DNA sequence: TTGTACGCGTTATCAG
DNA sequence: CTGATAACGCGTACAA
């Protein structure tokens, strides 16, 4: 790897310089760059190869993209990059992008529709070849316009019925049911659902909905212990927990958290209140963050196939890029996996309490 | 926001369509797009504005970039996106990018020099206007070549003396010293340093180095309890912990972790071994992950100014983009903040043990 | 197997 | 204030 093989002229190296250096035309070099080796003599190929190496030439993607009508860029618009769920999906997307020689343009909206709109605007300007989006659901017209340009769009984690796009997410009904059934099997009877405001976000809605349905089937009173909390307001989670626990005292209570962000606050709250897990209350959470094993004797987790979600979403984008013919939009729901840990081991505490 | 204001022709809208619709030349439209309003009559401005809105026109960044010689893209090459430290820095970079109307091209190398090289190659092809990199340090020639194209490069978190680039990182000496002095003040006497392999990574090296220096000054024996662990090998951390704790029994031991990834495993290991914090051992960690407050009575943390690192790095890139004249490369070290929590409260346990 | 010539969509230069 | 025209770097008919 020579340090600075090119001359000291500060002019960027173009395909023309390579052509001259190799003693061929730029067309020939272009063919080499596109991998059309069958159109080149071995000798020519060699000459071009060394010329490129000697000049340290990099094809200009902007020029390339302008001409070919493809940027090589995929937009990834996420609601909250601080959420480990998002990061894991992103890893999947990125790894899959490598295989297609694509790059990821990352946009974090913070769940703000206006931010989202601005980002979509910029991504359109960059002529992204595909978009994977965790949308607020407030910019459907923008998204439809993008799709009209034949840009493949995949909704991730959040469904929007109004949009005719591929959607990749976890099977929220199966996942939620798995967590709740586990709690019931462990002997917990009064189960609360802690969630952030639903706000039309499909994953949150589906989870609460399933919670209600399962609880209706499996408990007598049909109690509806849904607690909607704003995790950024200090004390809100504690208040909710206290309310629930006083109502549910003696009824074998458990808490189910709709995601890891909520779970973090719930564990904090339980610590603050001096409530023990699983002795005083059972605990299950969606997502399986790296710290889940460290607290409450290990939190029983409903683990989403995050990485696979990312890979799948990107594959979908890629597939549509290759095959522009009309494929009907597809809903892909991946199964979750229950990771049982100490936070739901009610049996183990029976001897002490009974 | 009309749904599809353009005609049904699938041709992309260009500046020419806008020009025609507004009854002006494309030059004039281009002026509007660049915000050179002082060169436009109010009437013309209005006409262009409505034409753009009516046609739902998006300027093509590839064409724009090709002509102007700037892509509007910043490369962000990170060693490990799964590390919350990285994510927080990224957030800072991205937020700062918004202010400059730039976008982030994200590349996760997994600490693999070859991956890094491939990514740098792709970024060069996209003609990124700047690069923020958490480098393995194995691709210096590539980076120098990029810099020769006058692309601003900022090293983040990891210094490379061989490279004449701006560098933004935490003040590792101050930070490490703060953590250790806190432990000493709390009465801990035998302090171990748990780190991932140094591997020429400056931040890791500076931290261990400072550890050695501080320990030399403040302890008699000059014991050198550095434990290098591979966090991906199960049991390695446990073994190291057991070794240390048996050697240090009765000497008021404490463990200091070089980052949150190590801390996670250390907490796991201590749980496995049945060692209590802070009763049996004190604990301090670099980084302040969201779960730090949940375990060991709260882990005392050496909090890095992650978000600020990202903002600062991007500002630096932007500054160099505006002012191409030679500025000498600068080293910017931001201070860390010690967040004292329960994991180092040795005083509180005195009454019980003494 | 190789080269010529044109256009992708935009901005810069220059002339009005 | 406005417009014609030439690039920017590359891919691709088409011709040789």
XYZ file of C-alpha atoms (C1' of nucleotides) in Angstrom:
740
model
C 0.000 0.000 0.000
C 2.066 2.909 -1.257
C 1.688 6.091 0.647
C 0.912 8.574 -2.108
C 1.380 7.055 -5.484
C -0.315 9.857 -7.355
C 1.428 13.021 -8.377
C 1.328 16.050 -6.201
C -1.257 17.771 -8.357
C -4.304 18.179 -6.216
C -6.681 17.356 -9.038
C -8.863 14.375 -8.375
C -8.100 11.330 -10.451
C -10.793 10.490 -12.992
C -11.464 7.605 -15.237
C -9.749 9.540 -17.993
C -6.435 9.579 -16.169
C -6.670 5.865 -15.709
C -7.480 5.411 -19.373
C -4.467 7.431 -20.423
C -2.174 5.673 -17.996
C -3.355 2.313 -19.267
C -3.232 3.411 -22.864
C -6.898 2.645 -23.523
C -10.132 4.592 -23.784
C -12.321 5.445 -20.835
C -15.009 3.168 -22.185
C -12.700 0.242 -21.682
C -11.895 1.328 -18.174
C -15.572 1.745 -17.483
C -16.180 -1.783 -18.601
C -13.489 -2.974 -16.256
C -15.112 -1.088 -13.400
C -18.450 -2.699 -14.101
C -16.847 -6.124 -14.031
C -17.568 -6.877 -17.682
C -14.327 -8.804 -17.918
C -15.562 -10.958 -20.759
C -15.310 -7.919 -22.966
C -11.670 -7.275 -22.171
C -8.490 -8.933 -23.256
C -6.369 -10.270 -20.472
C -3.626 -7.813 -21.342
C -5.948 -4.814 -21.238
C -7.369 -5.960 -17.957
C -3.909 -6.144 -16.428
C -2.919 -2.729 -17.684
C -6.055 -1.136 -16.307
C -5.616 -2.913 -13.029
C -2.124 -1.601 -12.503
C -3.039 1.871 -13.681
C -5.818 2.002 -11.110
C -3.504 0.792 -8.384
C -0.730 3.151 -9.392
C -3.011 6.179 -9.467
C -4.933 5.106 -6.398
C -8.087 5.698 -8.353
C -11.582 5.616 -6.844
C -14.579 5.648 -9.172
C -16.808 8.588 -8.374
C -20.105 7.254 -7.059
C -21.879 10.509 -7.712
C -21.065 10.454 -11.393
C -21.718 6.759 -11.545
C -24.998 7.099 -9.732
C -26.123 10.024 -11.791
C -25.593 8.061 -14.944
C -26.904 4.714 -13.774
C -29.807 6.093 -11.837
C -28.763 4.361 -8.630
C -26.994 5.928 -5.707
C -25.887 2.806 -3.862
C -27.429 4.296 -0.748
C -30.092 2.927 1.546
C -31.888 5.194 3.955
C -32.487 3.908 7.458
C -34.897 6.092 9.383
C -35.291 5.112 13.002
C -37.369 6.479 15.817
C -34.779 6.110 18.555
C -31.191 5.131 17.989
C -30.597 5.100 21.744
C -32.799 2.033 22.001
C -30.647 -1.116 21.769
C -33.439 -2.726 19.763
C -32.834 -0.186 17.030
C -29.103 -0.685 17.092
C -29.400 -4.427 16.661
C -31.723 -4.033 13.716
C -29.321 -1.532 12.253
C -26.484 -4.032 12.554
C -28.514 -6.497 10.553
C -29.283 -3.936 7.897
C -25.685 -2.865 7.640
C -24.264 -6.365 7.421
C -26.713 -7.206 4.688
C -25.804 -3.994 2.887
C -22.201 -5.093 2.708
C -23.243 -8.074 0.643
C -24.956 -5.808 -1.871
C -22.211 -3.186 -1.834
C -24.620 -0.629 -0.495
C -24.166 1.970 2.207
C -26.469 3.078 4.977
C -27.585 6.647 5.425
C -28.693 6.808 9.040
C -31.429 9.142 10.272
C -32.638 9.330 13.841
C -35.970 11.084 14.168
C -36.559 10.890 17.891
C -40.172 10.035 17.071
C -40.670 13.554 15.743
C -42.806 13.627 12.585
C -41.242 16.850 11.387
C -37.737 15.505 11.787
C -38.867 12.449 9.929
C -40.231 14.534 7.102
C -37.046 16.520 6.773
C -34.995 13.367 6.700
C -37.164 11.729 4.086
C -36.786 14.877 2.048
C -32.998 14.697 2.242
C -32.997 11.020 1.465
C -35.103 11.642 -1.606
C -32.621 14.264 -2.706
C -29.856 11.708 -2.396
C -31.893 9.369 -4.578
C -31.638 6.488 -2.150
C -32.194 3.113 -3.743
C -34.244 1.905 -0.807
C -35.639 2.898 2.539
C -36.099 1.041 5.777
C -38.212 2.978 8.174
C -39.517 2.845 11.679
C -42.083 5.487 11.016
C -44.115 7.815 13.169
C -46.914 7.228 10.673
C -47.376 10.962 10.134
C -45.713 11.290 6.759
C -47.588 8.872 4.601
C -47.923 11.241 1.663
C -44.170 11.741 1.535
C -43.595 8.042 1.633
C -46.091 7.397 -1.116
C -44.342 9.947 -3.276
C -41.062 8.138 -2.740
C -42.650 4.838 -3.645
C -43.992 6.393 -6.796
C -40.371 6.866 -7.870
C -40.177 3.080 -7.597
C -37.992 3.270 -4.528
C -38.473 0.140 -2.427
C -39.702 0.943 1.049
C -39.851 -1.431 3.970
C -41.657 -0.578 7.159
C -39.849 -1.948 10.158
C -41.428 -2.739 13.525
C -44.353 -0.423 12.911
C -47.127 -1.283 10.489
C -49.120 1.373 8.684
C -52.203 -0.167 7.076
C -52.637 2.859 4.847
C -49.312 2.191 3.133
C -48.838 -0.512 0.506
C -45.318 -1.419 1.585
C -43.490 -4.502 2.728
C -43.444 -4.700 6.482
C -41.037 -6.586 8.692
C -41.697 -6.960 12.374
C -41.906 -9.373 15.235
C -45.051 -11.413 15.708
C -46.356 -9.283 18.526
C -49.340 -11.456 19.319
C -47.295 -14.622 19.622
C -44.597 -12.788 21.533
C -46.905 -11.127 24.002
C -48.874 -14.293 24.511
C -45.681 -16.236 25.191
C -44.650 -13.825 27.915
C -48.052 -13.794 29.566
C -48.578 -17.531 29.380
C -45.212 -18.025 30.994
C -46.235 -15.795 33.871
C -49.531 -17.631 34.262
C -47.807 -20.985 34.187
C -45.436 -19.823 36.875
C -48.417 -19.094 39.081
C -48.716 -15.348 38.688
C -52.339 -14.257 38.647
C -52.583 -10.509 38.538
C -50.507 -9.194 35.674
C -49.973 -5.542 34.830
C -48.939 -4.177 31.441
C -46.493 -1.268 31.484
C -46.143 0.590 28.223
C -45.220 3.904 26.729
C -48.114 5.858 25.166
C -49.498 3.868 22.269
C -49.876 6.924 19.996
C -50.982 4.891 17.032
C -47.780 2.872 17.022
C -48.797 -0.581 15.845
C -46.320 -2.621 17.852
C -47.412 -0.986 21.095
C -51.074 -1.310 20.181
C -50.799 -4.960 19.227
C -49.048 -5.770 22.457
C -51.601 -4.062 24.668
C -54.382 -5.565 22.620
C -53.016 -9.053 23.009
C -52.494 -8.456 26.705
C -56.161 -7.549 27.099
C -57.307 -10.541 25.124
C -55.140 -12.994 26.994
C -56.086 -11.576 30.369
C -59.754 -11.739 29.499
C -59.433 -15.399 28.664
C -57.339 -16.380 31.611
C -58.561 -14.375 34.569
C -61.949 -14.170 36.151
C -62.435 -10.549 37.016
C -61.154 -9.454 33.645
C -59.044 -6.855 35.418
C -57.443 -4.406 33.050
C -54.145 -3.356 34.573
C -52.661 -1.315 31.770
C -50.303 1.435 32.914
C -49.254 3.973 30.340
C -46.132 5.747 31.497
C -43.941 8.487 30.181
C -40.482 7.201 30.995
C -39.002 10.662 30.890
C -41.134 11.972 33.739
C -39.401 11.151 37.011
C -41.577 9.304 39.465
C -44.311 8.387 37.031
C -43.279 4.758 36.906
C -42.945 4.586 40.688
C -46.442 5.948 41.167
C -47.885 3.469 38.713
C -46.049 0.596 40.351
C -47.215 1.609 43.812
C -50.785 1.867 42.611
C -50.692 -1.522 41.004
C -48.938 -3.274 43.847
C -51.313 -1.968 46.484
C -54.311 -3.059 44.414
C -52.793 -6.420 43.644
C -51.373 -7.244 47.061
C -51.689 -10.923 47.832
C -52.890 -11.800 44.343
C -49.540 -13.052 43.025
C -48.770 -9.933 41.019
C -46.437 -9.590 38.076
C -45.417 -6.793 35.751
C -44.907 -7.112 32.023
C -42.972 -4.344 30.271
C -43.673 -3.466 26.665
C -40.024 -2.790 25.901
C -36.585 -2.511 27.472
C -36.811 1.231 27.973
C -39.835 0.734 30.168
C -38.218 -2.232 31.877
C -35.240 -0.132 32.878
C -37.458 2.353 34.647
C -39.569 -0.357 36.184
C -36.538 -2.036 37.706
C -35.394 1.328 39.004
C -38.833 1.928 40.441
C -39.004 -1.448 42.118
C -35.610 -0.799 43.671
C -36.751 2.576 44.926
C -39.909 1.113 46.404
C -37.983 -1.713 47.997
C -40.026 -4.315 46.191
C -38.247 -7.603 45.576
C -38.306 -9.649 42.364
C -39.497 -12.380 42.118
C -40.445 -12.604 45.804
C -42.923 -9.715 45.813
C -43.645 -9.403 42.128
C -42.841 -11.266 38.932
C -41.251 -9.437 35.996
C -41.162 -9.997 32.274
C -39.998 -7.641 29.583
C -40.029 -7.347 25.853
C -36.501 -7.115 24.446
C -33.464 -8.770 25.870
C -30.916 -6.039 26.561
C -27.427 -7.048 27.607
C -28.102 -6.127 31.215
C -31.210 -8.308 31.507
C -29.207 -11.059 33.152
C -27.770 -8.798 35.813
C -30.802 -7.678 37.786
C -33.756 -9.261 39.565
C -32.059 -12.620 39.384
C -32.170 -12.179 35.629
C -35.165 -10.706 33.867
C -37.281 -13.129 31.898
C -37.276 -11.646 28.440
C -39.340 -11.812 25.267
C -36.442 -11.612 22.898
C -37.107 -10.119 19.494
C -35.143 -11.360 16.484
C -33.667 -7.904 16.093
C -30.705 -8.683 13.905
C -32.839 -10.883 11.679
C -35.371 -8.093 11.342
C -32.651 -5.900 9.926
C -31.317 -8.526 7.580
C -34.786 -9.416 6.389
C -35.763 -5.810 5.792
C -32.651 -5.169 3.740
C -33.086 -8.369 1.755
C -36.544 -7.189 0.903
C -35.224 -3.862 -0.334
C -32.610 -5.624 -2.396
C -35.119 -8.027 -3.869
C -37.308 -5.199 -5.058
C -34.316 -3.370 -6.454
C -33.539 -6.355 -8.658
C -37.101 -7.138 -9.625
C -39.009 -3.975 -10.418
C -42.047 -5.920 -11.558
C -45.001 -5.592 -9.273
C -44.785 -7.786 -6.228
C -47.658 -7.290 -3.828
C -46.562 -5.850 -0.505
C -45.876 -8.541 2.033
C -46.130 -8.658 5.804
C -43.289 -10.615 7.344
C -43.648 -11.422 11.021
C -40.734 -13.127 12.730
C -41.225 -15.141 15.900
C -39.947 -14.035 19.280
C -38.186 -16.289 21.755
C -38.881 -16.440 25.443
C -35.781 -16.373 27.619
C -36.820 -17.548 31.072
C -34.768 -16.252 33.958
C -35.060 -15.741 37.668
C -37.508 -12.850 37.655
C -40.440 -15.192 37.096
C -39.503 -18.109 39.319
C -42.494 -18.050 41.571
C -42.299 -21.736 42.424
C -38.969 -21.217 44.117
C -40.422 -18.787 46.580
C -43.399 -20.935 47.580
C -41.594 -22.773 50.364
C -40.729 -19.515 52.093
C -44.126 -17.911 51.827
C -46.366 -20.916 52.280
C -49.348 17.963 1.261
C -50.954 16.756 -1.933
C -50.679 13.095 -2.591
C -49.244 12.976 -6.083
C -49.202 16.374 -7.676
C -47.006 15.323 -10.552
C -48.338 13.746 -13.687
C -48.457 10.032 -14.035
C -45.375 9.899 -16.221
C -42.802 7.972 -14.285
C -39.972 10.203 -15.367
C -38.156 11.871 -12.531
C -38.744 15.582 -12.224
C -35.668 17.645 -13.033
C -34.738 21.232 -12.709
C -35.738 21.668 -16.336
C -39.337 20.736 -15.654
C -39.429 23.246 -12.870
C -37.946 25.882 -15.129
C -40.525 25.279 -17.799
C -43.393 25.236 -15.333
C -42.201 28.515 -13.857
C -41.487 30.018 -17.237
C -37.833 30.733 -16.483
C -34.467 29.173 -17.296
C -32.865 26.423 -15.294
C -30.127 28.800 -14.258
C -32.676 30.879 -12.466
C -34.143 27.871 -10.747
C -30.672 26.801 -9.725
C -30.146 30.206 -8.160
C -33.319 29.768 -6.207
C -32.172 26.372 -5.018
C -28.898 27.781 -3.784
C -30.722 30.462 -1.840
C -29.345 33.341 -3.898
C -32.604 35.229 -3.456
C -30.970 38.613 -3.890
C -30.560 37.750 -7.528
C -34.238 37.017 -8.067
C -37.242 39.233 -8.419
C -39.980 38.602 -5.942
C -42.291 37.524 -8.727
C -39.828 34.992 -10.144
C -39.174 33.633 -6.706
C -42.871 33.021 -6.178
C -43.340 31.337 -9.504
C -40.429 28.977 -8.897
C -41.633 28.224 -5.430
C -45.061 27.167 -6.579
C -43.671 25.218 -9.507
C -41.471 23.249 -7.148
C -44.347 22.595 -4.806
C -46.694 21.661 -7.606
C -44.255 19.255 -9.182
C -43.029 17.931 -5.858
C -39.516 18.484 -7.090
C -36.404 17.283 -5.246
C -33.014 18.537 -6.382
C -30.772 15.612 -7.278
C -27.893 15.536 -4.826
C -25.810 13.361 -7.070
C -25.890 15.856 -9.900
C -25.468 18.694 -7.472
C -22.575 17.009 -5.736
C -20.903 16.062 -8.967
C -20.932 19.643 -10.095
C -20.118 21.329 -6.832
C -17.556 18.808 -5.713
C -19.294 18.113 -2.433
C -21.483 15.174 -1.620
C -23.143 16.428 1.555
C -22.104 13.158 3.160
C -20.028 12.512 6.248
C -18.562 9.103 6.893
C -18.731 7.760 10.409
C -16.588 4.683 10.866
C -16.943 3.031 14.240
C -15.338 0.022 15.809
C -18.412 -1.297 17.578
C -21.892 0.051 17.116
C -23.179 -2.314 19.795
C -21.291 -0.309 22.404
C -23.577 2.388 23.855
C -20.582 4.699 23.960
C -20.471 4.600 20.186
C -24.179 5.200 19.854
C -24.067 8.287 22.019
C -21.208 9.733 20.039
C -23.112 8.969 16.877
C -26.115 10.864 18.189
C -23.942 13.893 18.703
C -22.500 13.626 15.234
C -25.895 13.238 13.663
C -27.498 16.128 15.510
C -24.650 18.366 14.512
C -24.970 17.183 10.939
C -28.541 18.381 10.832
C -27.347 21.902 11.453
C -25.039 21.717 8.458
C -27.534 19.888 6.252
C -25.258 16.921 6.030
C -26.021 13.229 6.238
C -24.217 10.424 7.985
C -22.952 7.363 6.190
C -22.534 4.804 8.956
C -19.931 2.046 8.879
C -19.406 -0.508 11.607
C -16.071 -2.289 11.331
C -16.213 -4.595 14.320
C -12.578 -3.678 14.949
C -11.592 -5.500 11.788
C -8.901 -3.660 9.821
C -9.975 -5.218 6.547
C -13.579 -4.204 7.051
C -12.343 -0.763 7.889
C -10.319 -0.590 4.725
C -13.239 -1.653 2.574
C -15.465 0.909 4.175
C -12.971 3.706 3.736
C -12.728 2.697 0.128
C -16.480 2.947 -0.338
C -16.598 6.244 1.479
C -13.921 7.618 -0.786
C -15.946 6.510 -3.771
C -18.909 8.451 -2.428
C -16.658 11.490 -2.106
C -17.578 12.111 1.511
C -16.955 15.668 2.631
C -15.590 14.528 5.959
C -14.783 11.498 8.046
C -15.083 10.752 11.721
C -13.317 7.591 12.625
C -12.720 5.324 15.536
C -9.896 3.568 13.810
C -8.146 0.260 14.263
C -4.978 2.134 13.354
C -4.147 -0.372 10.626
C -5.116 1.693 7.599
C -3.035 4.783 7.952
C -1.982 4.898 4.327
C -5.592 4.854 3.177
C -6.441 7.640 5.546
C -3.528 9.734 4.436
C -4.637 9.339 0.851
C -8.072 10.588 1.794
C -6.602 13.566 3.578
C -4.580 14.355 0.511
C -7.886 14.953 -1.269
C -8.409 17.652 1.349
C -11.130 15.651 3.072
C -11.264 16.619 6.732
C -10.672 13.657 8.995
C -11.238 13.550 12.725
C -10.006 10.696 14.852
C -12.446 9.900 17.608
C -11.584 8.211 20.883
C -8.430 6.647 19.493
C -5.327 8.687 18.794
C -2.837 7.709 16.129
C 0.365 9.717 16.524
C 1.430 8.843 12.993
C -1.563 10.673 11.549
C -1.725 14.470 11.278
C -5.439 14.695 11.988
C -7.659 16.424 14.496
C -8.419 14.136 17.373
C -11.331 14.299 19.765
C -11.392 12.141 22.844
C -11.893 12.084 26.559
C -9.043 13.110 28.825
C -8.147 9.569 29.772
C -5.523 10.494 32.323
C -7.801 12.841 34.216
C -10.675 10.399 33.922
C -8.758 7.377 35.102
C -7.147 9.300 37.909
C -10.534 10.549 39.055
C -11.874 7.026 39.310
C -8.864 5.694 41.144
C -8.558 8.619 43.548
C -12.204 8.172 44.405
C -11.585 4.543 45.274
C -8.553 5.436 47.369
C -10.467 8.156 49.183
C -13.205 5.686 49.961
C -10.661 3.500 51.660
C -10.020 0.894 48.996
C -6.372 -0.141 48.931
C -5.860 -2.944 46.458
C -7.277 -1.932 43.105
C -7.384 -4.101 40.002
C -7.663 -2.860 36.434
C -9.857 -4.931 34.115
C -9.468 -4.190 30.445
C -9.859 -5.661 27.007
C -6.591 -6.310 25.138
C -4.824 -3.014 24.554
C -3.829 -3.870 20.975
C -2.339 -0.486 20.322
C -5.618 1.265 21.018
C -4.644 4.571 22.585
C -7.581 4.974 24.933
C -7.010 1.562 26.447
C -3.267 2.144 26.685
C -3.622 5.555 28.314
C -6.005 4.187 30.883
C -3.791 1.280 31.878
C -0.776 3.558 31.887
C -2.440 6.038 34.170
C -3.598 3.209 36.394
C -0.014 2.020 36.788
C 1.265 5.487 37.511
C -1.386 6.274 40.081
C -0.975 2.943 41.802
C 2.772 3.386 41.968
C 2.341 6.716 43.665
C -0.345 5.701 46.086
C 0.437 2.190 47.183
C 3.476 0.753 48.868
C 4.021 -2.611 47.239
C 3.481 -1.144 43.799
C 1.287 -4.132 43.006
C 0.341 -4.308 39.390
C -3.099 -5.880 39.190
C -3.881 -5.492 35.517
C -6.194 -8.145 34.126
C -6.580 -8.323 30.374
C -9.715 -10.199 29.492
C -11.446 -11.251 26.327
C -15.074 -10.566 27.116
C -16.269 -13.023 24.506
C -14.618 -16.013 26.136
C -16.991 -17.408 28.755
C -15.424 -17.766 32.161
C -12.362 -15.673 31.486
C -13.592 -12.782 33.573
C -14.660 -15.081 36.386
C -11.224 -16.665 36.507
C -9.510 -13.296 36.595
C -11.825 -12.063 39.320
C -11.271 -15.165 41.423
C -7.521 -14.827 41.040
C -7.541 -11.207 42.064
C -9.915 -11.614 44.959
C -8.007 -14.471 46.481
C -4.743 -12.525 46.247
C -6.322 -9.359 47.598
C -8.416 -10.858 50.373
C -8.501 -8.610 53.397
C -6.736 -5.752 51.625
C -9.856 -3.702 50.843
C -10.031 -4.723 47.187
C -11.736 -2.917 44.380
C -12.097 -3.455 40.649
C -11.930 -0.748 38.014
C -13.300 -1.558 34.560
C -11.878 0.071 31.455
C -15.265 0.320 29.766
C -18.898 -0.686 30.104
C -18.514 -3.844 28.086
C -15.986 -5.117 30.594
C -18.114 -3.873 33.466
C -21.068 -5.887 32.269
C -19.045 -9.076 32.375
C -17.462 -8.178 35.673
C -20.833 -7.688 37.301
C -21.962 -10.989 35.851
C -18.829 -12.622 37.159
C -19.201 -11.185 40.637
C -22.785 -12.430 40.710
C -21.652 -15.888 39.655
C -18.945 -15.968 42.283
C -21.335 -14.720 44.936
C -19.172 -11.718 45.690
C -21.033 -8.714 47.022
C -20.508 -5.081 46.015
C -19.476 -2.937 47.849
C -19.269 -5.229 50.870
C -16.639 -7.608 49.478
C -15.213 -5.501 46.696
C -15.531 -1.949 45.406
C -16.418 -1.317 41.776
C -15.835 1.541 39.373
C -16.323 1.593 35.628
C -15.568 3.788 32.707
C -18.740 4.766 30.857
C -22.105 5.319 32.415
C -24.533 2.980 30.654
C -28.208 3.313 31.422
C -28.161 0.216 33.600
C -25.331 1.456 35.840
C -27.797 2.630 38.448
C -29.546 -0.728 38.644
C -26.866 -3.064 39.943
C -24.422 -3.240 42.846
C -26.288 -0.478 44.578
C -25.448 1.645 41.561
C -22.071 1.454 39.860
C -19.801 4.412 40.391
C -19.044 5.565 36.887
C -16.452 7.589 35.045
C -18.829 9.201 32.622
C -17.436 10.222 29.272
C -18.908 13.253 27.494
C -20.045 10.996 24.676
C -22.590 13.213 23.023
C -20.217 16.171 23.213
C -17.482 14.100 21.621
C -19.725 13.551 18.633
C -20.772 17.172 18.378
C -17.206 18.367 18.725
C -15.888 15.970 16.127
C -18.507 17.026 13.612
C -17.931 20.719 14.320
C -14.294 20.133 13.579
C -15.122 18.508 10.261
C -17.424 21.372 9.390
C -14.868 23.978 10.349
C -12.297 22.460 8.045
C -14.832 22.192 5.269
C -15.405 25.944 5.454
C -11.781 26.926 5.918
C -9.542 24.930 3.661
C -6.496 26.914 4.660
C -4.005 24.976 6.674
C -4.940 24.641 10.292
C -2.530 22.503 12.265
C -4.138 19.333 13.570
C -5.478 19.770 17.042
C -5.942 17.392 19.953
C -9.159 18.050 21.825
C -9.541 16.250 25.129
C -12.838 16.631 26.928
C -13.104 16.066 30.673
C -14.897 13.121 32.206
C -17.248 13.342 35.149
C -17.257 11.005 38.100
C -20.703 9.761 39.080
C -20.404 8.352 42.590
C -22.874 5.634 43.468
C -23.259 2.808 45.918
C -20.655 0.460 44.492
C -17.835 2.376 46.158
C -19.382 3.206 49.514
C -16.847 1.490 51.695
C -17.497 3.746 54.693
C -21.039 2.480 54.927
C -19.876 -1.064 55.461
C -17.329 -0.254 58.184
C -19.783 -0.520 61.064
C -20.696 -4.069 60.076
C -17.177 -5.302 59.553
C -15.366 -3.383 62.269
C -12.200 -6.404 -28.538
C -12.038 -1.278 -28.532
C -13.264 3.696 -29.248
C -16.540 7.983 -30.200
C -20.003 10.757 -28.823
C -23.735 11.942 -26.107
C -26.403 12.599 -21.914
C -27.423 11.908 -16.738
C -29.080 16.762 -13.600
C -26.844 20.311 -11.778
C -23.912 24.583 -11.101
C -20.470 28.110 -12.783
C -19.146 31.380 -16.146
C -20.045 34.684 -18.842
C -22.782 37.667 -21.455
C -26.720 40.467 -21.684
C -32.014 40.538 -12.610
C -31.819 36.707 -16.345
C -30.294 33.164 -19.730
C -27.245 30.295 -22.873
C -23.600 27.144 -22.564
C -19.981 24.455 -20.862
C -18.405 21.460 -17.686
C -18.589 17.753 -13.432
C -17.182 12.057 -14.092
C -19.135 8.319 -15.768
C -21.985 4.646 -18.668
C -23.715 3.190 -22.978
C -25.494 3.125 -27.660
C -23.381 2.814 -31.779
C -19.810 2.426 -34.837
C -15.387 0.392 -36.097
